[in-house]
mmCIF file of C-alpha atoms in Angstrom:
data_model
loop_
_atom_site.group_PDB
_atom_site.id
_atom_site.type_symbol
_atom_site.label_atom_id
_atom_site.label_comp_id
_atom_site.label_asym_id
_atom_site.label_seq_id
_atom_site.Cartn_x
_atom_site.Cartn_y
_atom_site.Cartn_z
ATOM 1 C CA MET A 100 -33.224 14.237 33.471
ATOM 2 C CA ALA A 101 -31.221 16.399 31.089
ATOM 3 C CA GLY A 102 -27.439 16.317 31.096
ATOM 4 C CA PRO A 103 -25.191 19.358 31.128
ATOM 5 C CA ARG A 104 -25.566 21.723 28.202
ATOM 6 C CA LEU A 105 -22.825 21.348 25.617
ATOM 7 C CA ALA A 106 -21.159 24.499 24.412
ATOM 8 C CA SER A 107 -21.862 25.537 20.847
ATOM 9 C CA ILE A 108 -19.121 25.648 18.228
ATOM 10 C CA ALA A 109 -19.233 29.445 18.351
ATOM 11 C CA GLU A 110 -18.793 29.422 22.149
ATOM 12 C CA VAL A 111 -15.864 27.018 21.982
ATOM 13 C CA ARG A 112 -14.238 29.045 19.183
ATOM 14 C CA ALA A 113 -14.645 32.264 21.201
ATOM 15 C CA ALA A 114 -13.115 30.637 24.294
ATOM 16 C CA MET A 115 -10.159 29.132 22.379
ATOM 17 C CA THR A 116 -9.327 32.340 20.465
ATOM 18 C CA ALA A 117 -9.774 34.779 23.351
ATOM 19 C CA PRO A 118 -6.821 36.882 24.609
ATOM 20 C CA GLY A 119 -4.323 34.761 26.528
ATOM 21 C CA GLN A 120 -5.572 31.463 25.058
ATOM 22 C CA PRO A 121 -3.487 29.081 22.895
ATOM 23 C CA PHE A 122 -5.322 30.055 19.696
ATOM 24 C CA GLU A 123 -5.607 33.774 20.412
ATOM 25 C CA MET A 124 -6.383 35.708 17.253
ATOM 26 C CA ASP A 125 -4.671 38.869 16.081
ATOM 27 C CA GLU A 126 -4.305 40.845 12.874
ATOM 28 C CA ALA A 127 -1.144 41.213 10.837
ATOM 29 C CA ARG A 128 -0.307 42.848 7.548
ATOM 30 C CA ILE A 129 0.718 40.174 5.054
ATOM 31 C CA ARG A 130 1.851 41.480 1.681
ATOM 32 C CA GLY A 131 -0.065 44.660 2.392
ATOM 33 C CA VAL A 132 -3.323 42.923 3.313
ATOM 34 C CA ARG A 133 -4.686 42.941 6.857
ATOM 35 C CA THR A 134 -5.105 39.284 7.704
ATOM 36 C CA ARG A 135 -6.483 37.471 10.724
ATOM 37 C CA VAL A 136 -3.731 35.275 12.235
ATOM 38 C CA TRP A 137 -3.057 33.149 15.293
ATOM 39 C CA LYS A 138 -0.997 35.329 17.603
ATOM 40 C CA ASN A 139 1.071 32.482 19.060
ATOM 41 C CA ALA A 140 1.500 30.298 15.974
ATOM 42 C CA PRO A 141 5.043 29.166 15.192
ATOM 43 C CA PRO A 142 6.289 31.428 12.396
ATOM 44 C CA THR A 143 8.032 28.708 10.335
ATOM 45 C CA LEU A 144 7.923 24.971 9.725
ATOM 46 C CA ARG A 145 11.385 24.809 11.266
ATOM 47 C CA ASP A 146 9.849 26.157 14.489
ATOM 48 C CA VAL A 147 7.064 23.555 14.285
ATOM 49 C CA LEU A 148 9.697 20.820 13.955
ATOM 50 C CA GLU A 149 11.721 22.161 16.890
ATOM 51 C CA ILE A 150 8.614 22.482 19.086
ATOM 52 C CA SER A 151 7.738 18.858 18.313
ATOM 53 C CA ARG A 152 10.734 17.820 20.432
ATOM 54 C CA LEU A 153 8.659 18.672 23.504
ATOM 55 C CA HIS A 154 6.677 15.466 22.889
ATOM 56 C CA GLY A 155 9.836 13.322 22.941
ATOM 57 C CA ASP A 156 9.146 9.609 22.877
ATOM 58 C CA LYS A 157 5.407 9.846 22.253
ATOM 59 C CA ASP A 158 4.220 8.306 18.986
ATOM 60 C CA PHE A 159 4.088 10.817 16.138
ATOM 61 C CA LEU A 160 3.445 8.560 13.139
ATOM 62 C CA VAL A 161 2.104 5.019 13.061
ATOM 63 C CA TYR A 162 2.081 2.998 9.851
ATOM 64 C CA GLY A 163 1.145 -0.634 10.347
ATOM 65 C CA ASP A 164 3.716 -1.980 12.798
ATOM 66 C CA ASP A 165 6.068 0.980 12.217
ATOM 67 C CA ARG A 166 6.166 3.691 14.840
ATOM 68 C CA LEU A 167 8.047 6.973 14.716
ATOM 69 C CA THR A 168 8.252 9.142 17.815
ATOM 70 C CA PHE A 169 8.335 12.930 17.761
ATOM 71 C CA ALA A 170 12.028 12.820 18.713
ATOM 72 C CA GLU A 171 12.887 10.286 15.992
ATOM 73 C CA HIS A 172 10.955 12.259 13.387
ATOM 74 C CA ARG A 173 12.752 15.477 14.317
ATOM 75 C CA ALA A 174 16.167 13.765 14.291
ATOM 76 C CA ARG A 175 15.562 12.162 10.885
ATOM 77 C CA ALA A 176 14.186 15.372 9.363
ATOM 78 C CA ALA A 177 17.215 17.291 10.661
ATOM 79 C CA ALA A 178 19.600 14.640 9.307
ATOM 80 C CA PHE A 179 17.862 14.731 5.935
ATOM 81 C CA ALA A 180 17.965 18.550 5.844
ATOM 82 C CA ARG A 181 21.688 18.430 6.547
ATOM 83 C CA ARG A 182 22.209 15.816 3.768
ATOM 84 C CA LEU A 183 20.276 17.965 1.280
ATOM 85 C CA VAL A 184 22.518 20.938 2.015
ATOM 86 C CA ASP A 185 25.857 19.129 2.364
ATOM 87 C CA ARG A 186 25.602 16.502 -0.371
ATOM 88 C CA TYR A 187 23.084 17.894 -2.849
ATOM 89 C CA GLY A 188 23.827 21.598 -2.479
ATOM 90 C CA ILE A 189 20.212 22.523 -1.768
ATOM 91 C CA ALA A 190 19.855 26.210 -0.994
ATOM 92 C CA LYS A 191 16.899 28.461 -0.216
ATOM 93 C CA GLY A 192 14.365 28.317 -3.020
ATOM 94 C CA ASP A 193 15.623 25.116 -4.673
ATOM 95 C CA ARG A 194 12.937 22.531 -5.408
ATOM 96 C CA VAL A 195 12.786 19.133 -3.725
ATOM 97 C CA ALA A 196 10.065 16.853 -5.085
ATOM 98 C CA ILE A 197 8.347 14.055 -3.167
ATOM 99 C CA ALA A 198 6.598 11.241 -5.043
ATOM 100 C CA MET A 199 5.481 8.499 -2.682
ATOM 101 C CA ARG A 200 2.486 7.010 -1.014
ATOM 102 C CA ASN A 201 1.666 8.015 2.561
ATOM 103 C CA TYR A 202 4.657 6.449 4.247
ATOM 104 C CA PRO A 203 6.168 8.065 7.374
ATOM 105 C CA GLU A 204 9.159 8.939 5.185
ATOM 106 C CA TRP A 205 6.921 11.453 3.353
ATOM 107 C CA SER A 206 6.705 13.618 6.470
ATOM 108 C CA VAL A 207 10.433 13.278 7.179
ATOM 109 C CA ALA A 208 11.224 14.337 3.594
ATOM 110 C CA PHE A 209 8.756 17.238 3.737
ATOM 111 C CA PHE A 210 10.036 18.710 6.995
ATOM 112 C CA GLY A 211 13.682 18.043 6.113
ATOM 113 C CA ALA A 212 13.370 19.791 2.745
ATOM 114 C CA ALA A 213 11.490 22.747 4.263
ATOM 115 C CA VAL A 214 14.084 23.123 7.027
ATOM 116 C CA ALA A 215 16.831 23.096 4.382
ATOM 117 C CA GLY A 216 15.099 26.086 2.787
ATOM 118 C CA ALA A 217 13.760 24.195 -0.212
ATOM 119 C CA VAL A 218 10.396 24.620 -1.854
ATOM 120 C CA VAL A 219 8.687 21.255 -1.410
ATOM 121 C CA VAL A 220 7.018 19.939 -4.571
ATOM 122 C CA PRO A 221 4.551 17.159 -3.709
ATOM 123 C CA LEU A 222 3.872 15.025 -6.786
ATOM 124 C CA ASN A 223 0.754 12.893 -7.018
ATOM 125 C CA ALA A 224 1.709 9.274 -6.316
ATOM 126 C CA TRP A 225 -1.098 8.110 -8.626
ATOM 127 C CA TRP A 226 0.470 9.829 -11.644
ATOM 128 C CA SER A 227 1.846 7.866 -14.568
ATOM 129 C CA ALA A 228 5.534 7.993 -15.447
ATOM 130 C CA ALA A 229 4.848 10.697 -18.056
ATOM 131 C CA GLU A 230 2.965 12.846 -15.546
ATOM 132 C CA LEU A 231 5.676 12.445 -12.911
ATOM 133 C CA GLU A 232 8.323 13.285 -15.503
ATOM 134 C CA TYR A 233 6.423 16.438 -16.466
ATOM 135 C CA GLY A 234 6.031 17.451 -12.801
ATOM 136 C CA LEU A 235 9.750 17.047 -12.175
ATOM 137 C CA ALA A 236 10.797 18.926 -15.300
ATOM 138 C CA ASP A 237 8.211 21.693 -14.900
ATOM 139 C CA SER A 238 9.031 22.303 -11.221
ATOM 140 C CA GLY A 239 12.777 22.399 -11.793
ATOM 141 C CA ALA A 240 13.323 19.972 -8.915
ATOM 142 C CA LYS A 241 16.971 19.263 -8.096
ATOM 143 C CA VAL A 242 16.194 16.299 -5.844
ATOM 144 C CA LEU A 243 13.435 13.699 -5.884
ATOM 145 C CA VAL A 244 12.434 11.600 -2.888
ATOM 146 C CA ALA A 245 10.398 8.640 -4.125
ATOM 147 C CA ASP A 246 9.235 5.331 -2.798
ATOM 148 C CA ALA A 247 10.417 2.237 -4.655
ATOM 149 C CA GLU A 248 7.300 2.038 -6.830
ATOM 150 C CA ARG A 249 7.585 5.644 -8.073
ATOM 151 C CA ALA A 250 11.361 5.320 -8.541
ATOM 152 C CA GLU A 251 10.801 2.228 -10.684
ATOM 153 C CA ARG A 252 8.120 4.051 -12.666
ATOM 154 C CA LEU A 253 10.648 6.829 -13.415
ATOM 155 C CA ALA A 254 13.731 4.653 -13.959
ATOM 156 C CA GLY A 255 13.796 5.176 -17.710
ATOM 157 C CA VAL A 256 13.572 8.985 -17.604
ATOM 158 C CA LEU A 257 15.405 10.027 -14.438
ATOM 159 C CA PRO A 258 18.916 10.016 -15.933
ATOM 160 C CA GLY A 259 17.831 12.519 -18.582
ATOM 161 C CA LEU A 260 16.254 14.888 -16.064
ATOM 162 C CA GLY A 261 19.415 15.501 -14.051
ATOM 163 C CA VAL A 262 17.505 15.053 -10.800
ATOM 164 C CA ALA A 263 19.191 13.364 -7.821
ATOM 165 C CA CYS A 264 16.994 10.555 -6.510
ATOM 166 C CA LEU A 265 16.586 9.174 -3.013
ATOM 167 C CA VAL A 266 14.508 6.012 -2.715
ATOM 168 C CA ALA A 267 12.492 5.142 0.385
ATOM 169 C CA ARG A 268 11.536 1.579 1.252
ATOM 170 C CA ALA A 269 13.466 -0.030 -1.576
ATOM 171 C CA ASP A 270 13.049 -3.780 -1.892
ATOM 172 C CA GLY A 271 16.747 -4.570 -2.088
ATOM 173 C CA ALA A 272 19.309 -2.341 -3.734
ATOM 174 C CA VAL A 273 18.350 1.142 -4.897
ATOM 175 C CA PRO A 274 18.679 1.924 -8.620
ATOM 176 C CA ALA A 275 22.117 2.922 -9.917
ATOM 177 C CA GLY A 276 22.863 6.550 -9.155
ATOM 178 C CA ALA A 277 20.207 6.778 -6.426
ATOM 179 C CA GLU A 278 20.656 6.861 -2.660
ATOM 180 C CA ALA A 279 18.614 5.056 -0.025
ATOM 181 C CA PHE A 280 16.467 7.623 1.743
ATOM 182 C CA GLU A 281 16.953 5.736 4.997
ATOM 183 C CA ASP A 282 20.694 6.423 4.776
ATOM 184 C CA ALA A 283 20.139 10.128 4.089
ATOM 185 C CA ALA A 284 17.809 10.434 7.059
ATOM 186 C CA ALA A 285 19.733 8.057 9.310
ATOM 187 C CA PRO A 286 18.733 8.236 12.966
ATOM 188 C CA PRO A 287 21.263 9.572 15.460
ATOM 189 C CA GLU A 288 22.456 6.177 16.665
ATOM 190 C CA THR A 289 23.708 5.254 13.186
ATOM 191 C CA ARG A 290 25.109 8.602 12.079
ATOM 192 C CA PRO A 291 26.357 11.555 14.100
ATOM 193 C CA THR A 292 23.703 14.257 14.149
ATOM 194 C CA ARG A 293 24.322 17.874 13.485
ATOM 195 C CA PRO A 294 21.883 20.676 14.029
ATOM 196 C CA CYS A 295 19.413 21.619 11.311
ATOM 197 C CA PRO A 296 21.046 23.819 8.697
ATOM 198 C CA THR A 297 20.442 27.538 9.063
#
């Protein structure tokens, strides 16, 4: 006895992108080129971050025993965005580099920097100190968010680059002149929250 027929990929795509559906397709002119787009897609990463609040206390990121809910992620990203603007003077178009392994802090740094208006510069965590140094200098990054291993790898060259450094998951004290990323993205219960910068 045969089971129910499964829909083909083409049938599912047609159903999901049809008028009135969540992934409805449309056309828009982008830089003079007619481009197929999702009609209902959030227009900015800031909007994606704000929409994520709808999931509240559901798990967003899980790393080993660490869990970060959608609400916590949004609050930390907003706090980090505010710190970038208020303390580091980040303005639209400034570069914020991220050099770390796939910790949950990577996502917080990415969304926070994007919400602050920065251009996010992901640097390959496998790079040597010389490669990371080149990436920082070539990108013109004003701020670097690094995990402890990458921060240690760059310790000898960071002072000469004039790049502010925030260190995530430091084993003990952060290097002189650096700030603990956890402090910059402090959750609401440890630091008063303010809205994302505009």
